[in-house]
mmCIF file of C-alpha atoms in Angstrom:
data_model
loop_
_atom_site.group_PDB
_atom_site.id
_atom_site.type_symbol
_atom_site.label_atom_id
_atom_site.label_comp_id
_atom_site.label_asym_id
_atom_site.label_seq_id
_atom_site.Cartn_x
_atom_site.Cartn_y
_atom_site.Cartn_z
ATOM 1 C CA UNK A 1 56.465 -25.178 -64.517
ATOM 2 C CA UNK A 2 57.017 -22.361 -66.951
ATOM 3 C CA UNK A 3 55.846 -19.855 -64.325
ATOM 4 C CA UNK A 4 58.543 -21.054 -61.958
ATOM 5 C CA UNK A 5 61.782 -19.115 -62.238
ATOM 6 C CA UNK A 6 64.013 -21.635 -60.529
ATOM 7 C CA UNK A 7 63.567 -25.168 -59.186
ATOM 8 C CA UNK A 8 65.741 -26.464 -56.369
ATOM 9 C CA UNK A 9 65.655 -30.208 -55.907
ATOM 10 C CA UNK A 10 66.764 -31.687 -52.606
ATOM 11 C CA UNK A 11 68.130 -35.154 -53.087
ATOM 12 C CA UNK A 12 70.773 -37.433 -51.666
ATOM 13 C CA UNK A 13 69.826 -40.990 -52.418
ATOM 14 C CA UNK A 14 70.049 -42.432 -48.928
ATOM 15 C CA UNK A 15 67.055 -42.422 -46.634
ATOM 16 C CA UNK A 16 67.196 -40.773 -43.219
ATOM 17 C CA UNK A 17 69.764 -38.098 -44.069
ATOM 18 C CA UNK A 18 67.313 -35.264 -43.456
ATOM 19 C CA UNK A 19 66.288 -34.336 -46.972
ATOM 20 C CA UNK A 20 62.703 -33.531 -46.033
ATOM 21 C CA UNK A 21 63.675 -31.372 -43.092
ATOM 22 C CA UNK A 22 66.236 -29.559 -45.224
ATOM 23 C CA UNK A 23 63.736 -29.082 -48.072
ATOM 24 C CA UNK A 24 60.993 -27.762 -45.785
ATOM 25 C CA UNK A 25 63.331 -25.494 -43.847
ATOM 26 C CA UNK A 26 65.066 -24.227 -46.988
ATOM 27 C CA UNK A 27 61.684 -23.361 -48.487
ATOM 28 C CA UNK A 28 60.736 -21.508 -45.305
ATOM 29 C CA UNK A 29 64.041 -19.603 -45.261
ATOM 30 C CA UNK A 30 63.664 -18.584 -48.913
ATOM 31 C CA UNK A 31 60.041 -17.572 -48.393
ATOM 32 C CA UNK A 32 60.983 -15.312 -45.486
ATOM 33 C CA UNK A 33 63.523 -13.603 -47.738
ATOM 34 C CA UNK A 34 60.931 -11.832 -49.854
ATOM 35 C CA UNK A 35 60.729 -14.519 -52.506
ATOM 36 C CA UNK A 36 57.611 -16.258 -53.776
ATOM 37 C CA UNK A 37 58.302 -19.844 -52.916
ATOM 38 C CA UNK A 38 56.595 -23.199 -53.259
ATOM 39 C CA UNK A 39 57.465 -26.551 -51.729
ATOM 40 C CA UNK A 40 56.614 -29.732 -53.574
ATOM 41 C CA UNK A 41 56.865 -32.937 -51.589
ATOM 42 C CA UNK A 42 57.504 -35.756 -54.027
ATOM 43 C CA UNK A 43 58.373 -38.318 -51.409
ATOM 44 C CA UNK A 44 55.336 -40.274 -52.560
ATOM 45 C CA UNK A 45 55.631 -43.100 -50.069
ATOM 46 C CA UNK A 46 56.868 -41.164 -47.069
ATOM 47 C CA UNK A 47 55.634 -37.594 -47.384
ATOM 48 C CA UNK A 48 56.518 -35.428 -44.416
ATOM 49 C CA UNK A 49 56.620 -31.793 -45.570
ATOM 50 C CA UNK A 50 53.052 -31.155 -44.448
ATOM 51 C CA UNK A 51 53.809 -32.620 -41.016
ATOM 52 C CA UNK A 52 57.056 -30.666 -40.583
ATOM 53 C CA UNK A 53 55.386 -27.402 -41.543
ATOM 54 C CA UNK A 54 52.043 -28.083 -39.891
ATOM 55 C CA UNK A 55 50.023 -27.725 -43.067
ATOM 56 C CA UNK A 56 46.382 -28.123 -42.189
ATOM 57 C CA UNK A 57 44.544 -27.276 -45.391
ATOM 58 C CA UNK A 58 44.075 -29.189 -48.580
ATOM 59 C CA UNK A 59 44.654 -28.133 -52.185
ATOM 60 C CA UNK A 60 41.715 -26.217 -53.579
ATOM 61 C CA UNK A 61 40.260 -26.823 -57.007
ATOM 62 C CA UNK A 62 40.461 -23.834 -59.339
ATOM 63 C CA UNK A 63 40.317 -23.116 -63.061
ATOM 64 C CA UNK A 64 44.098 -23.376 -63.207
ATOM 65 C CA UNK A 65 44.284 -26.713 -61.429
ATOM 66 C CA UNK A 66 44.887 -27.452 -57.776
ATOM 67 C CA UNK A 67 45.911 -24.438 -55.748
ATOM 68 C CA UNK A 68 48.091 -25.625 -52.871
ATOM 69 C CA UNK A 69 47.525 -24.471 -49.299
ATOM 70 C CA UNK A 70 49.745 -21.741 -47.952
ATOM 71 C CA UNK A 71 51.564 -21.604 -44.646
ATOM 72 C CA UNK A 72 52.845 -18.131 -43.858
ATOM 73 C CA UNK A 73 53.951 -17.106 -47.383
ATOM 74 C CA UNK A 74 54.916 -20.577 -48.520
ATOM 75 C CA UNK A 75 52.791 -22.693 -50.859
ATOM 76 C CA UNK A 76 52.985 -26.382 -50.005
ATOM 77 C CA UNK A 77 51.912 -29.265 -52.217
ATOM 78 C CA UNK A 78 52.107 -32.845 -51.118
ATOM 79 C CA UNK A 79 50.288 -35.930 -52.318
ATOM 80 C CA UNK A 80 49.660 -36.589 -48.658
ATOM 81 C CA UNK A 81 47.247 -33.655 -48.689
ATOM 82 C CA UNK A 82 45.228 -35.398 -51.396
ATOM 83 C CA UNK A 83 45.513 -38.854 -49.871
ATOM 84 C CA UNK A 84 44.498 -37.293 -46.522
ATOM 85 C CA UNK A 85 47.205 -39.101 -44.632
ATOM 86 C CA UNK A 86 46.271 -42.522 -45.984
ATOM 87 C CA UNK A 87 48.889 -44.945 -47.331
ATOM 88 C CA UNK A 88 49.754 -44.558 -50.998
ATOM 89 C CA UNK A 89 50.867 -47.857 -52.496
ATOM 90 C CA UNK A 90 52.296 -47.217 -55.948
ATOM 91 C CA UNK A 91 54.155 -49.444 -58.333
ATOM 92 C CA UNK A 92 56.989 -48.048 -60.424
ATOM 93 C CA UNK A 93 54.906 -47.815 -63.552
ATOM 94 C CA UNK A 94 52.470 -45.476 -61.813
ATOM 95 C CA UNK A 95 55.048 -43.248 -60.188
ATOM 96 C CA UNK A 96 56.094 -41.377 -63.290
ATOM 97 C CA UNK A 97 52.432 -40.770 -64.120
ATOM 98 C CA UNK A 98 51.779 -39.425 -60.644
ATOM 99 C CA UNK A 99 54.820 -37.145 -60.679
ATOM 100 C CA UNK A 100 53.817 -35.724 -64.069
ATOM 101 C CA UNK A 101 50.223 -35.266 -62.939
ATOM 102 C CA UNK A 102 51.235 -33.476 -59.769
ATOM 103 C CA UNK A 103 53.605 -31.219 -61.723
ATOM 104 C CA UNK A 104 50.947 -30.435 -64.318
ATOM 105 C CA UNK A 105 47.970 -30.059 -61.993
ATOM 106 C CA UNK A 106 49.476 -28.006 -59.193
ATOM 107 C CA UNK A 107 48.762 -24.339 -59.759
ATOM 108 C CA UNK A 108 51.626 -22.730 -57.888
ATOM 109 C CA UNK A 109 51.305 -19.654 -60.043
ATOM 110 C CA UNK A 110 54.324 -17.474 -60.506
ATOM 111 C CA UNK A 111 57.180 -18.491 -58.215
ATOM 112 C CA UNK A 112 60.746 -17.344 -57.695
ATOM 113 C CA UNK A 113 61.680 -20.735 -56.298
ATOM 114 C CA UNK A 114 60.120 -24.165 -56.189
ATOM 115 C CA UNK A 115 61.830 -26.442 -53.682
ATOM 116 C CA UNK A 116 61.274 -30.137 -54.409
ATOM 117 C CA UNK A 117 61.715 -32.752 -51.721
ATOM 118 C CA UNK A 118 62.650 -36.092 -53.260
ATOM 119 C CA UNK A 119 62.429 -39.543 -51.727
ATOM 120 C CA UNK A 120 65.414 -41.784 -51.101
ATOM 121 C CA UNK A 121 66.684 -43.589 -54.143
ATOM 122 C CA UNK A 122 67.455 -42.774 -57.706
ATOM 123 C CA UNK A 123 64.153 -43.740 -59.283
ATOM 124 C CA UNK A 124 61.261 -42.187 -61.137
ATOM 125 C CA UNK A 125 60.851 -39.130 -58.938
ATOM 126 C CA UNK A 126 64.475 -37.994 -59.296
ATOM 127 C CA UNK A 127 64.665 -38.782 -63.001
ATOM 128 C CA UNK A 128 61.336 -37.187 -63.940
ATOM 129 C CA UNK A 129 61.859 -33.995 -61.962
ATOM 130 C CA UNK A 130 65.445 -33.593 -63.151
ATOM 131 C CA UNK A 131 64.262 -33.882 -66.730
ATOM 132 C CA UNK A 132 61.834 -30.993 -66.290
ATOM 133 C CA UNK A 133 63.916 -28.868 -63.919
ATOM 134 C CA UNK A 134 67.332 -28.991 -65.536
ATOM 135 C CA UNK A 135 66.689 -25.999 -67.794
ATOM 136 C CA UNK A 136 66.168 -23.646 -64.885
ATOM 137 C CA UNK A 137 67.035 -25.438 -61.730
ATOM 138 C CA UNK A 138 69.700 -27.020 -59.613
ATOM 139 C CA UNK A 139 70.145 -29.824 -57.134
ATOM 140 C CA UNK A 140 71.369 -29.809 -53.565
ATOM 141 C CA UNK A 141 72.740 -33.201 -52.579
ATOM 142 C CA UNK A 142 72.374 -34.073 -48.902
ATOM 143 C CA UNK A 143 74.744 -36.456 -47.149
ATOM 144 C CA UNK A 144 75.648 -37.421 -43.601
ATOM 145 C CA UNK A 145 79.165 -38.221 -42.412
ATOM 146 C CA UNK A 146 78.581 -41.959 -42.869
ATOM 147 C CA UNK A 147 80.215 -44.066 -45.524
ATOM 148 C CA UNK A 148 76.817 -45.511 -46.430
ATOM 149 C CA UNK A 149 75.334 -42.122 -47.206
ATOM 150 C CA UNK A 150 78.402 -41.005 -49.167
ATOM 151 C CA UNK A 151 78.311 -44.105 -51.368
ATOM 152 C CA UNK A 152 74.735 -43.389 -52.455
ATOM 153 C CA UNK A 153 75.324 -39.641 -52.812
ATOM 154 C CA UNK A 154 78.176 -40.389 -55.220
ATOM 155 C CA UNK A 155 75.745 -42.307 -57.412
ATOM 156 C CA UNK A 156 73.231 -39.463 -57.290
ATOM 157 C CA UNK A 157 75.903 -36.968 -58.352
ATOM 158 C CA UNK A 158 76.834 -39.217 -61.269
ATOM 159 C CA UNK A 159 73.209 -39.564 -62.384
ATOM 160 C CA UNK A 160 72.506 -35.831 -62.129
ATOM 161 C CA UNK A 161 75.661 -35.008 -64.076
ATOM 162 C CA UNK A 162 74.729 -37.518 -66.771
ATOM 163 C CA UNK A 163 71.382 -35.747 -67.169
ATOM 164 C CA UNK A 164 73.016 -32.298 -67.313
ATOM 165 C CA UNK A 165 71.173 -31.333 -64.148
ATOM 166 C CA UNK A 166 73.162 -28.518 -62.509
ATOM 167 C CA UNK A 167 74.368 -29.406 -59.018
ATOM 168 C CA UNK A 168 74.400 -26.425 -56.685
ATOM 169 C CA UNK A 169 76.413 -28.280 -54.128
ATOM 170 C CA UNK A 170 76.665 -30.898 -51.465
ATOM 171 C CA UNK A 171 75.653 -30.320 -47.867
ATOM 172 C CA UNK A 172 76.568 -32.550 -44.946
ATOM 173 C CA UNK A 173 73.755 -32.963 -42.470
ATOM 174 C CA UNK A 174 74.077 -34.344 -38.913
ATOM 175 C CA UNK A 175 77.736 -33.366 -38.976
ATOM 176 C CA UNK A 176 79.953 -34.183 -36.019
ATOM 177 C CA UNK A 177 83.189 -32.243 -35.609
ATOM 178 C CA UNK A 178 84.836 -29.887 -38.029
ATOM 179 C CA UNK A 179 87.481 -32.142 -39.517
ATOM 180 C CA UNK A 180 87.700 -32.821 -43.209
ATOM 181 C CA UNK A 181 84.898 -35.307 -43.802
ATOM 182 C CA UNK A 182 83.972 -37.936 -46.328
ATOM 183 C CA UNK A 183 81.392 -35.499 -47.722
ATOM 184 C CA UNK A 184 84.063 -32.926 -48.458
ATOM 185 C CA UNK A 185 86.216 -35.573 -50.057
ATOM 186 C CA UNK A 186 83.304 -36.611 -52.275
ATOM 187 C CA UNK A 187 82.681 -32.981 -53.217
ATOM 188 C CA UNK A 188 86.337 -32.515 -54.142
ATOM 189 C CA UNK A 189 86.536 -35.713 -56.129
ATOM 190 C CA UNK A 190 83.376 -35.010 -58.094
ATOM 191 C CA UNK A 191 84.017 -31.307 -58.613
ATOM 192 C CA UNK A 192 80.854 -30.382 -56.704
ATOM 193 C CA UNK A 193 80.852 -27.353 -54.426
ATOM 194 C CA UNK A 194 80.803 -28.191 -50.729
ATOM 195 C CA UNK A 195 78.122 -25.980 -49.202
ATOM 196 C CA UNK A 196 78.879 -26.698 -45.589
ATOM 197 C CA UNK A 197 78.026 -28.766 -42.543
ATOM 198 C CA UNK A 198 74.836 -28.754 -40.580
ATOM 199 C CA UNK A 199 75.743 -29.907 -37.069
ATOM 200 C CA UNK A 200 73.790 -32.724 -35.503
ATOM 201 C CA UNK A 201 71.074 -31.090 -33.432
ATOM 202 C CA UNK A 202 69.295 -33.610 -31.180
ATOM 203 C CA UNK A 203 66.458 -31.181 -30.541
ATOM 204 C CA UNK A 204 65.514 -30.848 -34.185
ATOM 205 C CA UNK A 205 65.280 -34.574 -34.681
ATOM 206 C CA UNK A 206 63.259 -35.231 -31.583
ATOM 207 C CA UNK A 207 60.991 -32.227 -32.089
ATOM 208 C CA UNK A 208 60.653 -32.019 -35.870
ATOM 209 C CA UNK A 209 56.962 -31.878 -36.616
ATOM 210 C CA UNK A 210 56.230 -30.415 -33.190
ATOM 211 C CA UNK A 211 58.194 -27.186 -33.609
ATOM 212 C CA UNK A 212 56.319 -24.175 -34.862
ATOM 213 C CA UNK A 213 57.616 -22.698 -38.099
ATOM 214 C CA UNK A 214 59.082 -19.789 -36.202
ATOM 215 C CA UNK A 215 60.826 -22.114 -33.756
ATOM 216 C CA UNK A 216 62.165 -24.145 -36.661
ATOM 217 C CA UNK A 217 63.595 -21.024 -38.283
ATOM 218 C CA UNK A 218 65.379 -20.157 -35.038
ATOM 219 C CA UNK A 219 67.186 -23.468 -34.564
ATOM 220 C CA UNK A 220 70.925 -23.990 -35.023
ATOM 221 C CA UNK A 221 69.938 -26.330 -37.824
ATOM 222 C CA UNK A 222 68.215 -23.519 -39.718
ATOM 223 C CA UNK A 223 71.136 -21.141 -39.123
ATOM 224 C CA UNK A 224 73.581 -23.620 -40.648
ATOM 225 C CA UNK A 225 71.239 -24.323 -43.542
ATOM 226 C CA UNK A 226 70.930 -20.596 -44.170
ATOM 227 C CA UNK A 227 74.733 -20.418 -44.565
ATOM 228 C CA UNK A 228 74.688 -23.402 -46.900
ATOM 229 C CA UNK A 229 72.007 -21.743 -49.041
ATOM 230 C CA UNK A 230 74.086 -18.566 -49.194
ATOM 231 C CA UNK A 231 77.072 -20.641 -50.282
ATOM 232 C CA UNK A 232 74.872 -22.072 -53.007
ATOM 233 C CA UNK A 233 74.219 -18.556 -54.260
ATOM 234 C CA UNK A 234 70.810 -17.804 -52.773
ATOM 235 C CA UNK A 235 70.110 -14.382 -51.321
ATOM 236 C CA UNK A 236 68.668 -15.135 -47.910
ATOM 237 C CA UNK A 237 68.121 -13.027 -44.825
ATOM 238 C CA UNK B 1 32.464 -39.717 -69.296
ATOM 239 C CA UNK B 2 33.954 -40.588 -65.931
ATOM 240 C CA UNK B 3 32.178 -41.827 -62.853
ATOM 241 C CA UNK B 4 32.461 -38.414 -61.175
ATOM 242 C CA UNK B 5 31.242 -34.884 -61.759
ATOM 243 C CA UNK B 6 33.484 -33.119 -64.197
ATOM 244 C CA UNK B 7 34.845 -29.794 -63.046
ATOM 245 C CA UNK B 8 38.433 -28.971 -63.735
ATOM 246 C CA UNK B 9 40.143 -30.717 -66.579
ATOM 247 C CA UNK B 10 42.996 -33.058 -66.007
ATOM 248 C CA UNK B 11 46.270 -32.871 -67.895
ATOM 249 C CA UNK B 12 45.672 -33.439 -71.575
ATOM 250 C CA UNK B 13 47.063 -36.725 -72.819
ATOM 251 C CA UNK B 14 49.230 -36.282 -75.861
ATOM 252 C CA UNK B 15 49.136 -39.057 -78.414
ATOM 253 C CA UNK B 16 52.594 -40.203 -79.327
ATOM 254 C CA UNK B 17 53.854 -42.868 -81.632
ATOM 255 C CA UNK B 18 55.817 -45.389 -79.666
ATOM 256 C CA UNK B 19 56.048 -48.090 -82.241
ATOM 257 C CA UNK B 20 54.507 -49.293 -85.443
ATOM 258 C CA UNK B 21 54.121 -52.556 -87.251
ATOM 259 C CA UNK B 22 52.397 -53.509 -90.464
ATOM 260 C CA UNK B 23 49.049 -55.174 -89.824
ATOM 261 C CA UNK B 24 47.235 -56.376 -92.890
ATOM 262 C CA UNK B 25 46.778 -53.758 -95.543
ATOM 263 C CA UNK B 26 47.461 -50.787 -93.290
ATOM 264 C CA UNK B 27 49.798 -49.520 -90.670
ATOM 265 C CA UNK B 28 49.054 -49.874 -86.991
ATOM 266 C CA UNK B 29 50.169 -46.959 -84.884
ATOM 267 C CA UNK B 30 49.861 -47.105 -81.134
ATOM 268 C CA UNK B 31 50.096 -43.982 -79.048
ATOM 269 C CA UNK B 32 50.596 -43.629 -75.320
ATOM 270 C CA UNK B 33 50.023 -40.805 -72.927
ATOM 271 C CA UNK B 34 53.059 -38.567 -73.028
ATOM 272 C CA UNK B 35 51.453 -35.737 -71.126
ATOM 273 C CA UNK B 36 53.777 -32.833 -71.722
ATOM 274 C CA UNK B 37 51.207 -30.164 -72.383
ATOM 275 C CA UNK B 38 51.454 -27.275 -69.951
ATOM 276 C CA UNK B 39 48.609 -26.452 -67.626
ATOM 277 C CA UNK B 40 47.542 -23.390 -69.593
ATOM 278 C CA UNK B 41 46.643 -25.573 -72.542
ATOM 279 C CA UNK B 42 43.859 -27.290 -70.628
ATOM 280 C CA UNK B 43 41.434 -24.778 -72.052
ATOM 281 C CA UNK B 44 42.296 -26.147 -75.483
ATOM 282 C CA UNK B 45 42.172 -29.738 -74.275
ATOM 283 C CA UNK B 46 40.475 -31.479 -77.175
ATOM 284 C CA UNK B 47 42.244 -29.372 -79.808
ATOM 285 C CA UNK B 48 45.622 -30.201 -78.298
ATOM 286 C CA UNK B 49 44.774 -33.889 -78.468
ATOM 287 C CA UNK B 50 43.443 -33.630 -82.011
ATOM 288 C CA UNK B 51 46.612 -31.815 -83.064
ATOM 289 C CA UNK B 52 48.668 -34.575 -81.453
ATOM 290 C CA UNK B 53 46.725 -37.279 -83.305
ATOM 291 C CA UNK B 54 47.245 -35.565 -86.636
ATOM 292 C CA UNK B 55 50.924 -34.906 -85.967
ATOM 293 C CA UNK B 56 51.398 -38.588 -85.099
ATOM 294 C CA UNK B 57 49.775 -39.654 -88.346
ATOM 295 C CA UNK B 58 51.705 -37.143 -90.428
ATOM 296 C CA UNK B 59 54.909 -38.360 -88.872
ATOM 297 C CA UNK B 60 53.983 -41.956 -89.670
ATOM 298 C CA UNK B 61 53.561 -41.313 -93.377
ATOM 299 C CA UNK B 62 56.066 -38.502 -93.731
ATOM 300 C CA UNK B 63 58.255 -38.869 -96.799
ATOM 301 C CA UNK B 64 56.708 -42.205 -97.767
ATOM 302 C CA UNK B 65 54.287 -40.849 -100.336
ATOM 303 C CA UNK B 66 51.519 -42.889 -98.712
ATOM 304 C CA UNK B 67 48.109 -41.479 -97.900
ATOM 305 C CA UNK B 68 45.922 -42.409 -94.983
ATOM 306 C CA UNK B 69 42.449 -43.750 -95.718
ATOM 307 C CA UNK B 70 41.125 -44.055 -92.182
ATOM 308 C CA UNK B 71 42.112 -44.658 -88.583
ATOM 309 C CA UNK B 72 40.672 -45.331 -85.163
ATOM 310 C CA UNK B 73 41.091 -43.091 -82.105
ATOM 311 C CA UNK B 74 40.816 -44.859 -78.758
ATOM 312 C CA UNK B 75 40.222 -42.531 -75.827
ATOM 313 C CA UNK B 76 40.835 -43.768 -72.301
ATOM 314 C CA UNK B 77 37.981 -43.227 -69.883
ATOM 315 C CA UNK B 78 40.339 -41.585 -67.406
ATOM 316 C CA UNK B 79 41.532 -38.999 -69.901
ATOM 317 C CA UNK B 80 38.284 -37.101 -69.241
ATOM 318 C CA UNK B 81 37.968 -35.827 -72.789
ATOM 319 C CA UNK B 82 34.739 -34.605 -74.288
ATOM 320 C CA UNK B 83 34.168 -36.972 -77.218
ATOM 321 C CA UNK B 84 31.921 -34.541 -79.073
ATOM 322 C CA UNK B 85 34.482 -31.766 -78.862
ATOM 323 C CA UNK B 86 37.308 -34.093 -79.810
ATOM 324 C CA UNK B 87 35.344 -35.289 -82.811
ATOM 325 C CA UNK B 88 34.754 -31.703 -83.872
ATOM 326 C CA UNK B 89 38.395 -30.753 -83.342
ATOM 327 C CA UNK B 90 39.649 -33.755 -85.311
ATOM 328 C CA UNK B 91 37.232 -33.092 -88.179
ATOM 329 C CA UNK B 92 38.255 -29.453 -88.450
ATOM 330 C CA UNK B 93 41.987 -29.981 -88.099
ATOM 331 C CA UNK B 94 41.980 -32.952 -90.486
ATOM 332 C CA UNK B 95 40.324 -30.893 -93.198
ATOM 333 C CA UNK B 96 42.944 -28.199 -92.762
ATOM 334 C CA UNK B 97 45.820 -30.672 -92.950
ATOM 335 C CA UNK B 98 47.528 -32.841 -95.549
ATOM 336 C CA UNK B 99 45.345 -35.694 -94.290
ATOM 337 C CA UNK B 100 42.227 -34.094 -95.751
ATOM 338 C CA UNK B 101 39.723 -36.766 -96.745
ATOM 339 C CA UNK B 102 40.867 -39.371 -94.218
ATOM 340 C CA UNK B 103 38.085 -40.945 -92.173
ATOM 341 C CA UNK B 104 38.195 -41.865 -88.521
ATOM 342 C CA UNK B 105 36.249 -43.600 -85.789
ATOM 343 C CA UNK B 106 36.375 -42.837 -82.108
ATOM 344 C CA UNK B 107 35.756 -45.101 -79.160
ATOM 345 C CA UNK B 108 36.143 -45.016 -75.408
ATOM 346 C CA UNK B 109 38.388 -47.539 -73.696
ATOM 347 C CA UNK B 110 36.891 -48.348 -70.291
ATOM 348 C CA UNK B 111 39.261 -47.974 -67.361
ATOM 349 C CA UNK B 112 40.058 -51.154 -65.508
ATOM 350 C CA UNK B 113 41.909 -51.931 -62.326
ATOM 351 C CA UNK B 114 43.902 -55.021 -61.428
ATOM 352 C CA UNK B 115 44.873 -56.360 -58.033
ATOM 353 C CA UNK B 116 48.549 -57.253 -57.716
ATOM 354 C CA UNK B 117 47.859 -59.594 -54.813
ATOM 355 C CA UNK B 118 45.071 -61.882 -56.034
ATOM 356 C CA UNK B 119 44.902 -60.990 -59.724
ATOM 357 C CA UNK B 120 41.278 -59.857 -59.561
ATOM 358 C CA UNK B 121 40.260 -57.482 -62.306
ATOM 359 C CA UNK B 122 37.509 -54.895 -61.947
ATOM 360 C CA UNK B 123 36.254 -51.869 -63.774
ATOM 361 C CA UNK B 124 37.311 -48.475 -62.489
ATOM 362 C CA UNK B 125 33.671 -47.682 -61.763
ATOM 363 C CA UNK B 126 33.394 -50.809 -59.657
ATOM 364 C CA UNK B 127 36.600 -49.909 -57.828
ATOM 365 C CA UNK B 128 35.343 -46.450 -56.837
ATOM 366 C CA UNK B 129 31.805 -47.555 -56.074
ATOM 367 C CA UNK B 130 30.821 -46.810 -52.522
ATOM 368 C CA UNK B 131 33.193 -43.874 -52.163
ATOM 369 C CA UNK B 132 31.948 -40.441 -51.217
ATOM 370 C CA UNK B 133 31.857 -37.643 -53.778
ATOM 371 C CA UNK B 134 34.791 -35.995 -52.030
ATOM 372 C CA UNK B 135 36.850 -39.173 -52.248
ATOM 373 C CA UNK B 136 35.952 -39.624 -55.904
ATOM 374 C CA UNK B 137 37.006 -36.037 -56.477
ATOM 375 C CA UNK B 138 40.493 -36.729 -55.115
ATOM 376 C CA UNK B 139 40.826 -39.778 -57.351
ATOM 377 C CA UNK B 140 39.542 -37.731 -60.255
ATOM 378 C CA UNK B 141 42.569 -35.463 -59.911
ATOM 379 C CA UNK B 142 45.084 -38.265 -59.639
ATOM 380 C CA UNK B 143 43.660 -41.703 -60.508
ATOM 381 C CA UNK B 144 46.623 -43.472 -58.957
ATOM 382 C CA UNK B 145 45.382 -42.302 -55.558
ATOM 383 C CA UNK B 146 42.810 -45.065 -55.947
ATOM 384 C CA UNK B 147 44.463 -47.389 -53.446
ATOM 385 C CA UNK B 148 44.540 -44.618 -50.850
ATOM 386 C CA UNK B 149 40.772 -44.680 -50.799
ATOM 387 C CA UNK B 150 39.719 -48.188 -51.693
ATOM 388 C CA UNK B 151 40.999 -51.732 -51.884
ATOM 389 C CA UNK B 152 40.560 -54.889 -53.938
ATOM 390 C CA UNK B 153 36.877 -55.851 -53.921
ATOM 391 C CA UNK B 154 37.843 -59.523 -53.614
ATOM 392 C CA UNK B 155 40.812 -59.776 -51.246
ATOM 393 C CA UNK B 156 41.046 -56.318 -49.665
ATOM 394 C CA UNK B 157 44.629 -55.669 -50.807
ATOM 395 C CA UNK B 158 45.789 -52.110 -51.474
ATOM 396 C CA UNK B 159 48.032 -53.317 -54.286
ATOM 397 C CA UNK B 160 45.850 -51.927 -57.052
ATOM 398 C CA UNK B 161 46.943 -50.654 -60.416
ATOM 399 C CA UNK B 162 45.229 -49.074 -63.328
ATOM 400 C CA UNK B 163 45.478 -51.498 -66.204
ATOM 401 C CA UNK B 164 43.661 -49.635 -68.950
ATOM 402 C CA UNK B 165 41.746 -46.485 -69.672
ATOM 403 C CA UNK B 166 44.523 -43.946 -69.663
ATOM 404 C CA UNK B 167 45.503 -41.680 -72.500
ATOM 405 C CA UNK B 168 44.678 -41.617 -76.158
ATOM 406 C CA UNK B 169 45.901 -43.956 -78.854
ATOM 407 C CA UNK B 170 45.667 -44.006 -82.605
ATOM 408 C CA UNK B 171 45.116 -47.490 -83.956
ATOM 409 C CA UNK B 172 44.372 -49.431 -87.111
ATOM 410 C CA UNK B 173 45.618 -46.860 -89.550
ATOM 411 C CA UNK B 174 44.864 -48.005 -93.053
ATOM 412 C CA UNK B 175 46.761 -46.711 -96.006
ATOM 413 C CA UNK B 176 45.211 -45.794 -99.322
ATOM 414 C CA UNK B 177 46.564 -48.002 -102.087
ATOM 415 C CA UNK B 178 48.325 -45.884 -104.702
#
């Protein structure tokens, strides 16, 4: 990870809030803005980055480790590419080992940004990655306008803060309306920057995984995410 | 050492003292895989491990005035270390350290796999038997992918876990009587 200038972890705690779609699309947006970018899918039990981005290849063995496949200019690593789409049953004790092994073995090379997609929950994946990324990285916390999502996001914010992991901000996905939302209230109360709302886009949720990368980049979803990334301080086109 | 062709080297396990308790005349030090060595250090694999072993031992006796007579190094089968090279690295680094004169023995701990559903225990080799070279290669990179490619030989469950054979530990450290 020492060749990686900055690590962006996409977390949120609650499942189904769109973390994977946000991580994959954010990585695409950054990679089209003249940055060398990698995407690491650490959703060990429900990996979806390779499906969203249509990654067909597998990591290739090299002297440096495992060189991930590239789509357009984006390097994508997912355990799913090694498991070849098979189920990956893992107990807690093995998860930390796997996360460390993937971090150590993946030869991303020199990157401006590594975007990490985390699974729901506040377990091994979040804790291990935060430990390694906190020196030169930040977290984007994803919520939806539901009370259930906010409750878990609040816990994630507390955990990240306790680990001195910088929080770039909170983004509300699947937003409905423009009124002051629970997500904004949580951001205010926790002192976390509110990066913006990504409106609910039925097309993206029904077609995610079927859209080409170019089509994905041209959705309303991607446009809103682009604004959120700019609010977080990223230079994006 | 492993049941697959060795090509690239996996992350070097770093011995680390996680606890110690007096056992008989010596001190027993158990190390677990901490695995913090960066990728670039893979080229120095065995030397990194040997350095870690010596650092662990030095830490164990630091400030006590005690001297180490001998110790045992247990190398997990899945750590994919070259025993000959590790032996050479340990010998050289020991002689250049404050532990000069200490003896050591090395042994391989076979990797074993347990089934969480029926409790069946099998060797790692048995677990991967029947897999293609390509499948073994994937497991070689990340051993915990095992259950993606195979299942319990007795009940067919995918709830498999690696019970032993990871990392490097330093055990049965005996102290020279003053």
